[in-house]
Coordinates of C-alpha atoms and ligand atoms in Angstrom, one line a residue:
X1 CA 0.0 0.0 0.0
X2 CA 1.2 3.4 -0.8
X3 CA 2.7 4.9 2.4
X4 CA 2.0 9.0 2.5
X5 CA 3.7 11.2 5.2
X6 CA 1.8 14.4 6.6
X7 CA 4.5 16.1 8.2
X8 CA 3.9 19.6 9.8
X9 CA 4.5 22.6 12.6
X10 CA 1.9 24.0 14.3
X11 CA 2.3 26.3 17.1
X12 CA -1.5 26.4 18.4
X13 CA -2.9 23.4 16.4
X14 CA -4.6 25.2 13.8
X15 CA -2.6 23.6 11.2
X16 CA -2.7 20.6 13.1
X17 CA -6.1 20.3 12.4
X18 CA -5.7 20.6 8.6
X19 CA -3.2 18.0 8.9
X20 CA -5.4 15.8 10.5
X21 CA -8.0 16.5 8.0
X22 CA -5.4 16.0 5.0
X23 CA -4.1 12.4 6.3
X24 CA -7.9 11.2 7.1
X25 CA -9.0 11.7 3.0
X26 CA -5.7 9.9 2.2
X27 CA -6.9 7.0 4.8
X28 CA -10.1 6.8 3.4
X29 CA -9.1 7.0 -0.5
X30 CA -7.1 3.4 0.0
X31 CA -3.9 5.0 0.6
X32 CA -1.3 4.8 4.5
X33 CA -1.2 7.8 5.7
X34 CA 1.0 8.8 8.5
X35 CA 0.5 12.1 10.8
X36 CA 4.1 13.5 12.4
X37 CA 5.6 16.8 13.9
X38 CA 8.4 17.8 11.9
X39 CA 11.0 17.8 14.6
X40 CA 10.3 13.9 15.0
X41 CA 11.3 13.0 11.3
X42 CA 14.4 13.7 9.3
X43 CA 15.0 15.1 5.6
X44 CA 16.3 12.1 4.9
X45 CA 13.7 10.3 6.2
X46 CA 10.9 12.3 4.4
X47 CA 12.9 11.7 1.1
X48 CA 12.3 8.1 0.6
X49 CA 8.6 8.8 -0.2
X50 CA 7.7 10.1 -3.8
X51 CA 4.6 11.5 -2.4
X52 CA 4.2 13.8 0.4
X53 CA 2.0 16.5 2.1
X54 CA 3.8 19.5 4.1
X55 CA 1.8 21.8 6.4
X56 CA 3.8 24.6 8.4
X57 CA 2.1 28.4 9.8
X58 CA 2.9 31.4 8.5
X59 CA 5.7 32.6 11.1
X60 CA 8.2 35.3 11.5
X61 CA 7.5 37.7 8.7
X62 CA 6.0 35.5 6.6
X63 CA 8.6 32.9 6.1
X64 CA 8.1 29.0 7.4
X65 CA 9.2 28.9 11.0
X66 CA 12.7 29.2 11.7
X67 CA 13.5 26.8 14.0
X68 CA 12.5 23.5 13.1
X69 CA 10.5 23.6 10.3
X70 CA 12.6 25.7 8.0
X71 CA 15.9 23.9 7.8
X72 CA 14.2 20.7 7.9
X73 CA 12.3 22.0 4.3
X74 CA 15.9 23.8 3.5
X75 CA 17.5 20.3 3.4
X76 CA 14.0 18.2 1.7
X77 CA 13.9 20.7 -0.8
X78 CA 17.4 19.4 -2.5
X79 CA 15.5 15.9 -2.3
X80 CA 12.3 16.6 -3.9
X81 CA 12.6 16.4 -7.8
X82 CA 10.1 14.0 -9.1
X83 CA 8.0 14.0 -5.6
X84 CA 4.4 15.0 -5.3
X85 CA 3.8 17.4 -3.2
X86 CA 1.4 19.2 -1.7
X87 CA 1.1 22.2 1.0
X88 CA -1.1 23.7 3.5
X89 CA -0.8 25.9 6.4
X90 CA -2.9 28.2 9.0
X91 CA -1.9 32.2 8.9
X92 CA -3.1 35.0 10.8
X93 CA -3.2 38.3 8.7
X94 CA -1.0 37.8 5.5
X95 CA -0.5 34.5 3.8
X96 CA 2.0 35.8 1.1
X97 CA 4.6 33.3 2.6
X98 CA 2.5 29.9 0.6
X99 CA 3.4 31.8 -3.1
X100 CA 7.0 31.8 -1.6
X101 CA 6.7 28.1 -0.8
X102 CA 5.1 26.9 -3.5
X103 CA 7.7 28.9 -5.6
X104 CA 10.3 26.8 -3.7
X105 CA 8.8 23.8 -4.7
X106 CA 8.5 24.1 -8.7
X107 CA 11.9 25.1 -8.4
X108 CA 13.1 22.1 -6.6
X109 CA 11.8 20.1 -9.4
X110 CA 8.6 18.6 -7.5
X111 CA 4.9 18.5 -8.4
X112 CA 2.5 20.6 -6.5
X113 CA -0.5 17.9 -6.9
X114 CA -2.6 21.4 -6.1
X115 CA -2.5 25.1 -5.0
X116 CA -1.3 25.3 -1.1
X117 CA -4.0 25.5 1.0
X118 CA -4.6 28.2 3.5
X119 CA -6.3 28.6 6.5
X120 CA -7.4 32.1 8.3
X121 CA -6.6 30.7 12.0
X122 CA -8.6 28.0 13.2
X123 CA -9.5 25.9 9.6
X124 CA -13.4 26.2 8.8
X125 CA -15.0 24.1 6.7
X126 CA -14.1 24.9 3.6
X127 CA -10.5 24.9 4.0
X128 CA -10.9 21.2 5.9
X129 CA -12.7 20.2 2.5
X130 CA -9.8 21.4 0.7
X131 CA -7.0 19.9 3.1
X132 CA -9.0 16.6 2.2
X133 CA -8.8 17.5 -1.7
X134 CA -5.2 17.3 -1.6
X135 CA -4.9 14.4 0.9
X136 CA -7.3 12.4 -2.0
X137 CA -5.0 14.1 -4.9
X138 CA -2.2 12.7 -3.2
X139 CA -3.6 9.5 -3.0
X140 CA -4.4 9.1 -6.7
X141 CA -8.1 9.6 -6.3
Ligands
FMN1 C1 5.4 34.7 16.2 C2 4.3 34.7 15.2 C3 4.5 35.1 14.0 C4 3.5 35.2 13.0 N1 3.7 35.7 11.8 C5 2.7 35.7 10.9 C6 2.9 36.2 9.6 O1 4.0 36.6 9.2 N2 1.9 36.2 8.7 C7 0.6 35.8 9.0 O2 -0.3 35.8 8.2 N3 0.4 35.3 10.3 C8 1.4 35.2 11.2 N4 1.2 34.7 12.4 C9 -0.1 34.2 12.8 C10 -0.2 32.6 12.7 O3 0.3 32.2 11.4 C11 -1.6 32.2 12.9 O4 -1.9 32.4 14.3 C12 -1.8 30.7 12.6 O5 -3.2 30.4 12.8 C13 -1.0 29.8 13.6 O6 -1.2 28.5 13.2 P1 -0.7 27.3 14.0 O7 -1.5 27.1 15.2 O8 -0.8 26.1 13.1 O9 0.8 27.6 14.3 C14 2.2 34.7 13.4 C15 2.0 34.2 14.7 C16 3.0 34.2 15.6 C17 2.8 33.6 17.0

């Protein structure tokens, strides 16, 4: 069965939430999906899957947060050519930092299965819906 990491920061769960929402669709379209914090898996790690879904906040000044979740994507991103990708995150008043991202991502040679999805704070419905759109996109369905 095709095994599909969700790997992701959140600082106050809201993209938590959209990360459980993403890896539930990829359960229930036939595909493993497996939830983790991004401090408890390496680049390395994350590399040996051809498909993957990334979810970080808008932090700093809009840039992916600095700490953990930014050098881990600094060292995945040399990895990714050929990968399927897809991105979501929560933000809070800008947002511009998922064009940035997604720019990252074309450029490291990966396919973004989808536009990254963003959340205003806490996810609401639609935005679930569209966290499951990509986990099913990733999953082939
Ligand atoms: C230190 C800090 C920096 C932030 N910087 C931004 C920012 O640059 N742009 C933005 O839109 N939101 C920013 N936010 C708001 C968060 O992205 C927003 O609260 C989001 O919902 C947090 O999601 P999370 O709970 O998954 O971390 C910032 C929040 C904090 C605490």
């Amino acid at each position: 069965m095709k095994k599909i990491p969700v790997i992701y920061w959140s600082g106050s769960g809201n993209t938590k939430m959209m990360a459980q929402a993403v890896v539930a669709a990829i359960s229930s379209s036939g595909a493993e999906a497996f939830l983790t914090e991004v401090d408890k898996i390496t680049a390395a790690d994350a590399a040996q899957y051809p498909a993957l879904a990334l979810g970080c906040s808008a932090m700093g000044a809009e840039v992916l947060e600095e700490y953990e979740f930014e050098p881990f994507f600094a060292e995945l991103e040399k990895m990714l050519a050929g990968k399927k990708v897809a991105l979501f995150g929560s933000y809070g008043w800008g947002g511009s930092y998922m064009q940035d991202w997604e720019a990252r991502v074309a450029a490291a040679g990966a396919q973004l299965v989808a536009p990254g999805v963003l959340a205003l704070n806490e996810p609401d419905p639609a935005a679930l819906e569209a966290c499951a759109a990509i986990g099913r996109l990733l999953a082939g369905k």
